[in-house]
XYZ file of C-alpha atoms in Angstrom:
694
model
C -3.249 -8.876 -56.209
C -5.560 -7.256 -58.326
C -9.121 -5.972 -56.492
C -12.145 -7.284 -57.935
C -13.155 -3.635 -59.063
C -9.687 -3.489 -61.281
C -10.521 -6.745 -62.776
C -13.778 -5.911 -63.957
C -12.882 -2.280 -64.685
C -10.135 -4.210 -67.074
C -12.712 -6.526 -68.848
C -15.456 -3.703 -68.901
C -12.517 -1.462 -71.257
C -12.092 -4.788 -73.349
C -15.865 -5.549 -73.929
C -16.126 -1.821 -74.547
C -13.351 -2.376 -77.707
C -14.697 -2.622 -80.926
C -13.486 -5.120 -83.886
C -10.086 -3.474 -85.373
C -9.902 -2.726 -88.645
C -6.947 -2.626 -90.721
C -5.228 0.700 -91.278
C -6.475 2.952 -93.748
C -4.253 2.333 -96.348
C -4.668 -0.786 -96.210
C -8.606 -0.615 -96.671
C -7.837 1.214 -99.995
C -5.507 -1.547 -101.439
C -7.713 -4.302 -100.215
C -10.663 -2.348 -101.970
C -8.464 -1.885 -105.128
C -7.230 -5.071 -105.169
C -10.515 -6.449 -105.626
C -11.497 -4.091 -108.388
C -14.213 -2.653 -106.491
C -14.803 1.181 -106.700
C -15.645 3.586 -103.784
C -19.081 4.114 -105.244
C -20.142 -0.059 -105.449
C -18.745 -0.123 -101.773
C -20.592 2.949 -100.552
C -23.639 0.983 -101.935
C -23.089 -2.044 -100.627
C -22.713 -0.634 -97.048
C -25.784 1.837 -97.526
C -23.652 4.482 -97.313
C -22.104 7.375 -99.433
C -18.734 8.084 -101.505
C -17.872 10.575 -99.134
C -17.783 8.314 -96.198
C -15.828 5.626 -98.006
C -13.118 7.772 -98.695
C -13.249 8.753 -94.954
C -12.974 5.298 -93.798
C -9.662 4.802 -96.669
C -8.092 8.239 -95.400
C -8.699 7.815 -91.870
C -11.020 10.641 -91.254
C -13.851 8.418 -89.682
C -14.718 5.127 -88.866
C -17.790 3.129 -89.196
C -20.147 2.476 -86.521
C -21.949 -0.543 -85.645
C -23.787 -2.532 -87.775
C -21.739 -1.048 -90.656
C -18.598 -1.992 -88.661
C -19.078 -5.387 -88.528
C -19.851 -5.788 -92.363
C -17.052 -3.346 -93.394
C -14.748 -5.832 -91.122
C -16.198 -9.240 -92.809
C -15.452 -7.895 -96.239
C -11.766 -6.441 -95.495
C -11.194 -10.005 -93.922
C -12.940 -11.692 -97.080
C -10.039 -9.389 -99.229
C -7.445 -10.242 -97.251
C -7.785 -13.854 -97.443
C -7.984 -13.469 -101.354
C -5.004 -10.612 -101.602
C -3.146 -10.907 -99.002
C 0.018 -8.478 -98.604
C 2.744 -10.846 -100.897
C -0.006 -11.451 -103.207
C -0.173 -15.146 -102.938
C -4.306 -15.910 -102.048
C -4.652 -17.663 -98.961
C -7.921 -19.326 -99.660
C -10.182 -20.195 -102.681
C -12.869 -17.598 -103.835
C -15.726 -19.551 -103.130
C -15.076 -19.125 -99.558
C -14.348 -15.245 -99.308
C -17.392 -14.192 -97.069
C -19.668 -12.039 -98.565
C -20.299 -8.622 -97.030
C -23.184 -7.897 -94.569
C -25.311 -4.926 -95.344
C -27.668 -2.689 -93.060
C -31.206 -3.107 -94.320
C -32.274 0.594 -93.612
C -30.705 3.516 -95.393
C -29.610 5.401 -92.536
C -26.894 4.270 -90.169
C -27.738 3.183 -86.643
C -25.454 4.859 -84.543
C -25.714 2.423 -81.448
C -22.968 0.064 -80.451
C -23.227 -3.727 -80.301
C -24.900 -4.685 -77.211
C -22.682 -5.538 -74.521
C -22.660 -8.691 -72.789
C -23.410 -8.706 -69.182
C -20.624 -8.179 -66.649
C -20.276 -10.693 -63.420
C -21.922 -8.415 -60.653
C -23.446 -5.738 -62.848
C -27.203 -5.723 -62.633
C -28.971 -6.642 -66.089
C -30.741 -4.139 -68.636
C -33.197 -1.713 -67.059
C -36.011 -3.404 -69.318
C -35.603 -6.288 -67.287
C -34.281 -5.420 -63.723
C -38.440 -5.322 -62.907
C -41.159 -6.707 -64.372
C -43.376 -3.464 -65.957
C -46.355 -2.621 -63.654
C -47.425 -0.658 -66.724
C -47.106 -3.019 -70.014
C -46.643 -1.595 -73.702
C -50.172 -1.746 -74.870
C -48.845 -2.063 -78.413
C -45.841 -4.245 -80.135
C -43.092 -2.510 -81.945
C -39.937 -2.781 -83.962
C -37.195 -3.845 -81.615
C -34.729 -1.048 -80.675
C -31.401 -1.382 -82.436
C -29.851 -1.746 -78.367
C -31.684 -4.350 -76.405
C -31.112 -2.392 -72.644
C -33.404 0.255 -74.001
C -36.099 -1.521 -76.088
C -38.845 1.349 -75.684
C -36.230 3.867 -77.255
C -35.156 7.301 -76.062
C -38.249 9.054 -74.719
C -41.732 9.255 -73.616
C -44.589 11.671 -73.472
C -46.460 11.895 -70.340
C -50.225 12.727 -70.072
C -52.339 13.041 -67.218
C -53.843 9.906 -67.307
C -50.372 8.284 -66.916
C -50.122 6.974 -70.286
C -46.723 7.148 -71.677
C -46.370 7.856 -75.410
C -43.314 6.784 -77.113
C -41.383 5.967 -80.517
C -43.012 3.854 -83.076
C -46.613 3.991 -81.568
C -45.701 2.456 -78.256
C -47.714 3.609 -75.360
C -46.622 2.330 -71.657
C -48.676 2.826 -68.813
C -46.541 5.064 -65.733
C -48.400 4.475 -62.440
C -46.021 7.343 -60.719
C -47.841 10.407 -59.270
C -45.072 11.716 -57.597
C -41.735 13.300 -59.424
C -39.609 10.901 -57.256
C -41.732 7.724 -58.250
C -41.171 8.775 -61.658
C -37.594 8.958 -61.558
C -37.378 5.290 -59.905
C -40.177 4.233 -62.936
C -37.936 5.970 -65.615
C -34.623 3.943 -64.355
C -35.866 0.994 -63.531
C -38.765 0.126 -65.448
C -39.431 2.210 -68.396
C -36.637 0.941 -70.795
C -35.859 4.092 -71.985
C -32.504 5.574 -72.948
C -30.261 5.913 -76.058
C -27.070 4.229 -76.868
C -24.152 6.697 -77.135
C -22.879 8.598 -80.478
C -19.389 7.772 -80.211
C -17.198 4.459 -78.698
C -15.532 6.664 -76.169
C -19.143 8.336 -75.111
C -22.092 8.406 -72.711
C -25.537 7.032 -73.324
C -27.961 9.262 -73.536
C -29.892 9.743 -70.174
C -33.764 9.015 -70.690
C -36.133 11.849 -71.480
C -39.675 12.528 -70.149
C -41.895 14.803 -71.592
C -44.756 16.108 -69.505
C -48.073 17.723 -70.644
C -49.760 19.833 -68.690
C -52.262 17.999 -67.069
C -49.353 15.231 -66.310
C -47.175 17.836 -64.496
C -50.377 18.999 -62.293
C -51.027 15.298 -61.512
C -47.151 14.972 -60.489
C -47.713 17.999 -57.984
C -46.518 20.815 -60.251
C -48.044 23.773 -61.217
C -49.441 23.536 -65.262
C -47.504 26.816 -66.010
C -44.609 29.150 -64.167
C -45.584 32.688 -64.210
C -44.005 35.841 -62.801
C -40.633 35.621 -64.564
C -39.515 38.389 -67.557
C -37.036 35.578 -69.002
C -38.195 32.018 -70.315
C -34.468 31.306 -69.047
C -34.845 32.265 -65.592
C -38.085 30.129 -65.216
C -37.363 27.554 -62.107
C -39.237 26.371 -59.046
C -38.572 28.411 -55.940
C -36.321 26.138 -53.788
C -39.128 26.030 -51.053
C -41.477 24.382 -53.362
C -42.854 20.915 -52.259
C -41.853 19.071 -55.312
C -38.047 19.954 -54.994
C -37.894 19.333 -51.315
C -39.206 15.992 -52.156
C -36.719 15.258 -54.817
C -33.793 16.384 -52.280
C -35.459 14.241 -49.323
C -35.377 11.335 -51.436
C -31.379 12.015 -51.950
C -31.955 12.924 -55.615
C -30.183 15.995 -56.964
C -30.757 19.183 -59.112
C -28.540 20.687 -61.152
C -27.273 24.288 -60.980
C -30.154 25.564 -63.188
C -32.927 24.172 -60.741
C -36.070 22.688 -61.784
C -37.192 24.757 -64.874
C -38.738 23.593 -68.300
C -35.794 21.114 -68.475
C -34.650 19.635 -65.281
C -32.144 17.022 -64.502
C -32.360 14.535 -61.851
C -29.956 12.552 -61.045
C -27.431 10.763 -58.113
C -23.828 10.489 -58.417
C -22.936 7.633 -60.781
C -22.368 4.088 -58.875
C -19.514 2.605 -60.717
C -20.665 2.727 -64.853
C -23.949 3.278 -64.090
C -25.632 6.573 -64.630
C -28.646 7.507 -62.398
C -30.130 10.467 -64.541
C -33.701 11.379 -65.548
C -34.408 14.576 -67.800
C -37.770 16.406 -67.830
C -39.243 18.135 -69.975
C -42.365 20.008 -69.364
C -44.411 21.466 -72.111
C -46.453 24.235 -70.285
C -43.856 25.571 -69.088
C -42.411 26.464 -72.509
C -39.288 23.548 -72.971
C -40.144 23.515 -76.909
C -39.424 26.647 -77.740
C -41.951 28.024 -80.629
C -39.182 29.120 -82.846
C -37.298 26.058 -82.734
C -40.349 23.462 -82.524
C -43.172 25.271 -84.398
C -46.477 24.163 -83.229
C -45.011 20.904 -81.361
C -46.157 22.051 -77.972
C -50.133 22.212 -78.715
C -49.822 18.506 -80.615
C -51.230 15.168 -79.415
C -48.964 13.944 -77.225
C -48.463 10.743 -79.535
C -47.324 13.175 -82.266
C -45.092 15.175 -79.982
C -43.567 11.618 -79.081
C -43.026 11.301 -83.025
C -41.525 14.391 -83.402
C -39.050 14.360 -80.553
C -38.283 10.663 -81.045
C -37.115 11.395 -84.741
C -34.787 13.959 -83.769
C -33.521 12.092 -81.115
C -32.648 9.094 -83.805
C -31.465 11.579 -86.076
C -29.682 14.296 -84.086
C -29.823 13.119 -80.424
C -32.293 13.063 -77.092
C -33.067 16.641 -76.807
C -30.914 17.981 -73.798
C -32.533 21.246 -73.277
C -33.146 24.271 -76.336
C -32.118 23.337 -79.295
C -28.949 25.497 -79.105
C -28.201 23.600 -75.573
C -28.623 20.155 -78.158
C -26.064 21.658 -80.643
C -23.136 22.018 -78.239
C -23.929 18.581 -76.519
C -23.720 17.300 -79.695
C -20.467 18.550 -80.540
C -19.243 17.005 -77.316
C -21.167 13.384 -78.138
C -19.662 13.264 -81.615
C -16.264 13.913 -80.002
C -15.751 12.395 -76.618
C -12.802 14.941 -74.466
C -11.368 11.590 -72.840
C -10.992 7.844 -73.715
C -9.942 4.707 -71.854
C -6.165 4.186 -71.782
C -4.087 1.394 -70.559
C -1.263 2.660 -67.658
C 1.977 1.018 -68.797
C 3.070 1.735 -65.267
C 0.181 -0.023 -63.317
C -1.629 -1.756 -66.242
C -4.732 -0.400 -65.215
C -7.239 1.396 -67.356
C -7.079 5.431 -66.922
C -8.944 8.426 -68.378
C -6.741 10.313 -70.948
C -7.464 12.834 -73.754
C -9.233 11.950 -76.491
C -7.188 13.318 -79.866
C -8.920 15.597 -81.781
C -11.550 16.809 -78.929
C -11.581 20.210 -77.080
C -10.450 18.331 -73.797
C -12.029 18.534 -70.093
C -10.892 21.884 -69.155
C -11.695 25.384 -70.274
C -9.371 27.514 -72.397
C -9.486 31.104 -72.499
C -9.439 32.934 -75.507
C -6.991 35.519 -76.835
C -8.146 39.077 -76.392
C -8.906 39.749 -80.035
C -11.632 36.494 -80.159
C -13.058 37.560 -76.707
C -15.713 39.580 -75.697
C -15.405 43.120 -74.393
C -16.697 41.564 -70.722
C -14.477 39.038 -70.522
C -11.709 38.665 -67.953
C -8.801 38.526 -70.265
C -10.063 41.751 -71.556
C -11.007 43.646 -68.451
C -7.877 42.235 -66.534
C -5.425 43.151 -69.037
C -6.702 46.520 -70.326
C -6.748 45.231 -73.531
C -7.476 48.016 -76.318
C -6.456 46.331 -79.452
C -9.893 45.594 -81.044
C -11.745 42.692 -81.524
C -12.636 40.088 -84.115
C -15.853 41.153 -86.006
C -16.707 37.966 -87.522
C -20.442 38.118 -88.185
C -22.878 36.981 -91.026
C -23.879 39.638 -93.593
C -26.090 42.498 -93.046
C -25.778 44.320 -96.426
C -27.642 46.603 -98.760
C -26.391 48.101 -101.720
C -26.546 51.853 -102.165
C -29.485 52.945 -104.121
C -27.566 55.161 -106.240
C -25.408 52.326 -107.594
C -28.541 50.793 -108.738
C -28.324 50.951 -112.754
C -31.438 51.828 -115.112
C -31.625 48.405 -116.415
C -32.154 46.930 -113.027
C -34.546 49.077 -112.096
C -36.571 48.274 -114.951
C -36.683 44.875 -114.300
C -39.823 43.896 -113.012
C -38.864 40.937 -110.052
C -36.722 41.085 -107.172
C -35.659 36.995 -106.374
C -34.505 35.942 -102.829
C -32.202 32.788 -102.482
C -31.437 31.116 -98.951
C -28.801 28.736 -98.686
C -29.282 25.788 -96.732
C -27.986 25.603 -93.418
C -24.988 28.164 -94.065
C -23.140 27.683 -91.024
C -23.358 24.001 -91.100
C -22.085 23.832 -94.800
C -19.296 26.236 -93.510
C -18.214 23.499 -90.849
C -17.112 20.678 -93.493
C -13.711 20.239 -93.320
C -12.994 23.274 -90.880
C -9.738 22.928 -89.249
C -9.820 25.035 -86.341
C -7.673 25.460 -83.121
C -7.638 22.871 -80.575
C -4.527 24.346 -78.376
C -4.361 27.673 -76.554
C -3.186 30.514 -78.633
C 0.214 31.721 -78.894
C 1.090 35.544 -79.555
C 3.308 36.316 -82.891
C 4.476 39.655 -84.197
C 4.989 40.488 -87.613
C 4.423 36.736 -88.915
C 3.948 35.850 -92.287
C 0.405 34.187 -93.000
C -0.586 30.647 -93.686
C -4.099 30.096 -94.587
C -3.800 26.672 -92.784
C -3.271 27.854 -89.135
C -6.444 28.702 -87.915
C -6.147 31.870 -85.552
C -6.674 35.782 -85.364
C -4.619 38.103 -87.652
C -4.290 42.011 -87.243
C -3.761 42.821 -90.774
C -4.867 46.156 -92.882
C -7.343 44.785 -95.744
C -8.110 48.601 -96.245
C -5.995 49.452 -99.595
C -8.078 46.660 -101.418
C -10.436 47.770 -103.709
C -13.560 45.591 -105.039
C -16.570 46.746 -106.914
C -18.863 48.493 -105.094
C -21.853 47.132 -106.094
C -20.850 43.917 -104.170
C -20.638 44.030 -100.150
C -16.841 43.859 -98.930
C -15.755 40.331 -97.935
C -14.054 41.452 -94.827
C -17.113 43.359 -92.979
C -20.389 42.058 -91.866
C -21.860 45.293 -93.190
C -20.169 45.492 -96.237
C -18.232 48.365 -96.416
C -14.927 48.426 -96.793
C -12.420 48.646 -93.804
C -10.899 51.452 -92.709
C -7.508 50.478 -91.290
C -5.918 47.416 -89.186
C -8.295 45.332 -87.944
C -8.590 41.502 -86.343
C -9.776 38.638 -88.771
C -10.120 35.049 -88.867
C -7.852 32.757 -91.054
C -10.103 32.338 -93.789
C -10.792 35.849 -94.288
C -7.268 36.766 -94.949
C -6.817 33.957 -96.981
C -9.545 34.956 -99.113
C -8.217 38.638 -99.733
C -4.837 36.346 -100.955
C -7.151 34.203 -102.982
C -8.364 37.393 -104.641
C -4.737 38.376 -105.415
C -3.897 40.544 -102.829
C -0.419 40.654 -100.697
C -1.131 40.381 -96.743
C 1.212 41.448 -94.127
C -0.207 40.318 -90.795
C 1.452 43.011 -87.717
C 0.477 40.467 -84.803
C -1.584 37.031 -84.633
C -2.691 34.757 -82.273
C -2.253 31.094 -83.827
C -2.957 27.550 -82.523
C -0.135 24.908 -82.750
C -2.609 21.905 -82.268
C -5.585 21.684 -85.221
C -8.152 19.555 -85.935
C -11.633 19.252 -87.826
C -13.186 19.070 -84.463
C -16.395 19.903 -85.990
C -16.416 16.998 -88.941
C -18.317 14.185 -87.069
C -21.153 17.081 -85.864
C -21.436 18.104 -89.401
C -22.061 14.603 -90.753
C -24.782 13.884 -88.591
C -26.723 17.172 -89.156
C -26.177 16.962 -92.654
C -27.542 13.356 -92.635
C -30.468 14.386 -90.592
C -31.329 17.614 -92.557
C -31.020 15.641 -95.754
C -33.039 12.901 -94.828
C -35.736 14.678 -93.404
C -36.162 16.538 -96.433
C -36.611 13.590 -98.708
C -39.182 12.616 -95.902
C -40.700 15.310 -97.090
C -40.276 14.472 -101.010
C -37.475 16.941 -101.480
C -34.785 14.257 -102.760
C -31.148 14.631 -103.940
C -32.137 13.445 -107.748
C -34.578 15.990 -108.636
C -34.019 18.565 -111.576
C -34.161 22.446 -110.668
C -37.657 22.810 -111.464
C -38.770 19.820 -109.673
C -36.814 20.877 -106.287
C -38.423 24.417 -106.618
C -42.070 22.782 -107.021
C -41.196 20.286 -103.887
C -39.821 23.242 -101.917
C -43.233 25.200 -102.592
C -45.544 21.974 -101.186
C -43.241 20.653 -98.333
C -43.981 22.744 -95.950
C -48.054 21.859 -96.244
C -47.337 17.725 -96.054
C -46.319 16.690 -92.885
C -46.607 19.158 -89.580
C -44.520 16.791 -87.618
C -41.826 16.218 -90.327
C -41.343 20.133 -90.830
C -40.864 20.485 -87.154
C -38.034 18.468 -87.125
C -36.783 20.021 -89.847
C -36.905 23.360 -88.029
C -35.695 21.714 -85.034
C -32.688 20.479 -86.879
C -31.752 23.649 -88.680
C -31.776 25.894 -85.316
C -29.815 23.136 -84.063
C -26.609 24.007 -86.409
C -27.314 27.765 -85.972
C -28.075 27.660 -81.867
C -25.117 25.276 -81.588
C -22.582 27.761 -83.619
C -24.064 30.849 -81.501
C -23.227 28.853 -77.827
C -19.552 28.582 -78.808
C -19.450 32.552 -77.640
C -22.633 32.801 -75.213
C -22.592 35.823 -73.824
C -23.739 36.624 -69.750
C -26.821 36.457 -68.841
C -28.991 38.507 -66.063
C -28.992 41.986 -64.851
C -26.822 41.284 -62.330
C -23.748 40.287 -63.973
C -20.621 43.032 -63.740
C -17.966 43.423 -66.460
C -15.025 41.359 -65.697
C -16.212 38.550 -63.584
C -16.673 34.850 -65.178
C -20.036 33.611 -65.991
C -20.684 29.956 -66.061
C -20.457 29.526 -70.268
C -17.083 30.422 -69.199
C -16.328 26.945 -67.519
C -16.982 24.831 -70.425
C -14.598 23.409 -72.707
C -16.804 24.559 -75.615
C -16.842 28.466 -75.177
C -14.691 28.802 -78.184
C -15.413 31.822 -79.705
C -12.885 31.265 -82.062
C -14.368 28.074 -83.403
C -17.563 30.557 -83.817
C -15.545 32.755 -85.768
C -14.218 30.459 -87.975
C -17.139 29.272 -89.067
C -19.417 32.408 -89.512
C -15.986 33.412 -91.294
C -16.211 30.810 -93.819
C -19.634 31.195 -94.549
C -19.227 34.513 -95.176
C -16.491 34.205 -97.219
C -18.111 31.247 -99.434
C -21.100 34.094 -99.909
C -18.937 36.376 -101.153
C -17.291 33.531 -103.383
C -20.523 32.884 -105.176
C -21.470 36.603 -105.611
C -18.359 37.366 -107.012
C -18.928 34.484 -109.453
C -22.398 35.182 -110.105
C -21.452 38.622 -111.432
C -18.591 37.126 -113.439
C -20.990 35.201 -115.199
C -24.039 36.772 -115.864
C -23.116 39.846 -114.493
C -26.072 40.220 -111.952
C -25.501 42.343 -108.783
C -27.257 41.593 -105.514
C -29.603 44.068 -104.370
C -29.088 42.739 -100.407
C -27.673 39.814 -97.992
C -28.802 38.795 -94.903
C -26.766 36.327 -93.363
C -27.822 33.453 -95.905
C -29.916 34.980 -97.837
C -29.635 37.044 -101.176
C -31.548 39.056 -103.305
C -31.045 39.582 -107.258
C -32.905 41.459 -109.716
C -34.603 39.107 -112.027
C -36.535 38.977 -115.553
C -38.859 36.583 -114.289
C -39.924 35.417 -110.878
C -38.016 31.797 -110.389
C -34.274 31.222 -109.735
C -34.437 29.835 -113.243
C -34.649 33.025 -114.777
C -31.009 34.014 -113.867
C -28.900 31.171 -112.522
C -26.203 30.329 -115.219
C -26.367 27.088 -116.609
C -24.072 25.296 -119.058
C -25.352 24.605 -122.725
C -25.957 20.738 -121.270
C -28.077 22.217 -118.699
C -26.309 21.657 -115.800
C -25.744 24.366 -113.256
C -22.387 26.305 -113.524
C -20.255 25.692 -110.793
C -18.795 28.143 -108.426
C -22.081 30.433 -108.586
C -25.587 29.687 -106.623
C -27.195 26.135 -107.209
C -30.347 24.497 -106.439
C -30.555 22.035 -104.430
C -31.646 20.064 -100.856
C -27.978 19.875 -99.186
C -26.319 22.564 -97.153
C -24.920 25.234 -99.118
C -27.055 24.711 -101.970
C -29.914 27.246 -102.328
C -33.587 27.325 -102.395
C -35.983 30.033 -102.916
C -36.833 32.453 -100.269
C -39.485 34.223 -101.829
C -40.173 37.046 -104.668
C -41.263 40.436 -104.574
C -41.347 43.350 -107.193
C -38.551 45.452 -107.910
C -40.514 48.650 -107.034
C -41.011 46.975 -103.563
C -37.341 46.047 -103.199
C -36.276 49.654 -104.302
C -38.575 51.318 -102.160
C -37.254 49.416 -98.916
C -33.830 50.525 -99.780
C -34.412 53.991 -100.204
C -36.451 53.435 -96.653
C -32.735 51.923 -95.300
C -34.149 48.613 -94.955
C -33.019 45.612 -96.258
C -34.975 43.402 -98.766
C -33.554 40.132 -97.859
C -35.510 40.584 -94.550
C -38.839 40.842 -95.528
C -38.830 39.079 -99.149
C -40.872 36.116 -97.701
C -43.776 38.295 -97.032
C -45.527 38.340 -94.071
C -42.820 40.790 -92.327
C -40.873 37.606 -92.260
C -37.561 38.176 -90.329
C -34.675 35.623 -90.735
C -32.565 34.618 -88.332
C -29.190 36.617 -88.485
C -26.603 33.611 -88.227
C -27.449 32.358 -84.582
């Protein structure tokens, strides 16, 4: 006899199942039978042609409400165009598709029906002691009517998304946690059907922190990451006495307060304390100094387009990978009939995985314990300056140097990037296969390339001097350039997949949509694009802060894949906390950076062939060219039709396309080069220093 708990678990699993769609091939057949192009379908679904292609080749699945609209359309087509070719219903009865009314795809799933024995949604569990002061547009998910987060000020006003203001009566941290979970109506729906809802976030101003018994600032620590309340602080004692728990990081700028989940209901609240530097100025420029309502606007838009912040932008970038590709999914046990947790194909799973020795860092246990001396991958972003003696007289007489910066180059590299999902296997004298992700020991030093370009095989652009370890994309590029490669040794992975694709898609949309809000859209001409980019930073500080945070999320997330040990007490060979994450994957980081560097060199090479121009310097995703004028339009290659030449640098607002980074004189650049400095680091002016890849 099944227990009540088992029956409820089975019912919950059924409720979480999304509507079923026909197989990808059948979706394409039905659309073609209806005579509808992918472009027209994308327009109806308020989506993109690439997204429709993904639906039809099985690479991705639609989310609600697009899921229901697409399902309705396919059902209608199936009635009209059955597989055997006989219509099953007259044309007049075919349902018409229902499309979303906004330009962006909501990520929340359909509202779930209440389950017997389960508490009703938090927003209606008890009446709010402090009602909302402003009516807002209903949230996509009725469980979270007031959005993902609020910014709490010292007078008890809690500023949320869409201009909402709640009254929060809490005067202690414990009261705040209880109010958040039971009365606030805060939270956000999961981004994947197998994922988890986002915990509500409460951001505290300095005055709110003081009101709740916290110090306005934490002092006495050299590193921001080590900031936390001492364990004997009254607030920490108060939290623990009320049977709440803190994570191992303690009560710091980003604090998580939780109790172990009871059944399906999570009990967790995240706090971010502005005056404790929770929002790093480099990632969130100016946000900490904004009014609470403006902070809520910035963080709320980021939460809508990326995810509810869960720490630094680097932490959020890593968390987004897991949110988009959850490690587990429910699956029915064939023997017992019960629903159990099983591995979600395409994810990294739940267990950490040790890298191959050449993919690790020198202090990693797999290196120290094995006595490995065979070298390491050195797949890093470019830091290269052309030797001054390779400058020509013609180049030196040009008046300007122009810096081009590739938009989110790491994000562009993550698109359709196949990475290893299983543990590495060791091979000797294996034939190179560009489709297998891994690390290859190969000698690329005999390859001779134009010295006016950086070598594509090393971060500093110098020619390799002997055998070294390279990621698959680097070796494949050597093959693409016409050279025979013969690996000596390799660590390869048998199970592979495009793990980062959903992460890429969400961040790309966030980046492009935010730029569009700033007036930089895809339909602009190159001249209009340059003009829009010149003025967008002055248009809206909040939107610019969101844009900055999105870019930091990309680079920080990639960097977190190989987080090094922190703290002066660490000893070589010990495991450090980051190694216990399934997302500690230096091989995936190497794959992203390798592909980004190869993409950069391919463009540099094509530019040389098309225009005869060679770069002066490259730093990560910024390249500096000599130019006859002060604009990229003066040297970028265009066809007779006026369209940009494919394969070279192109201007535009999407990841992988270029924007103007800065303009200086040629004399300025040569002077820096003679001093051994990199013009790409300073071309923006004001002694700007670019983020070097992470």
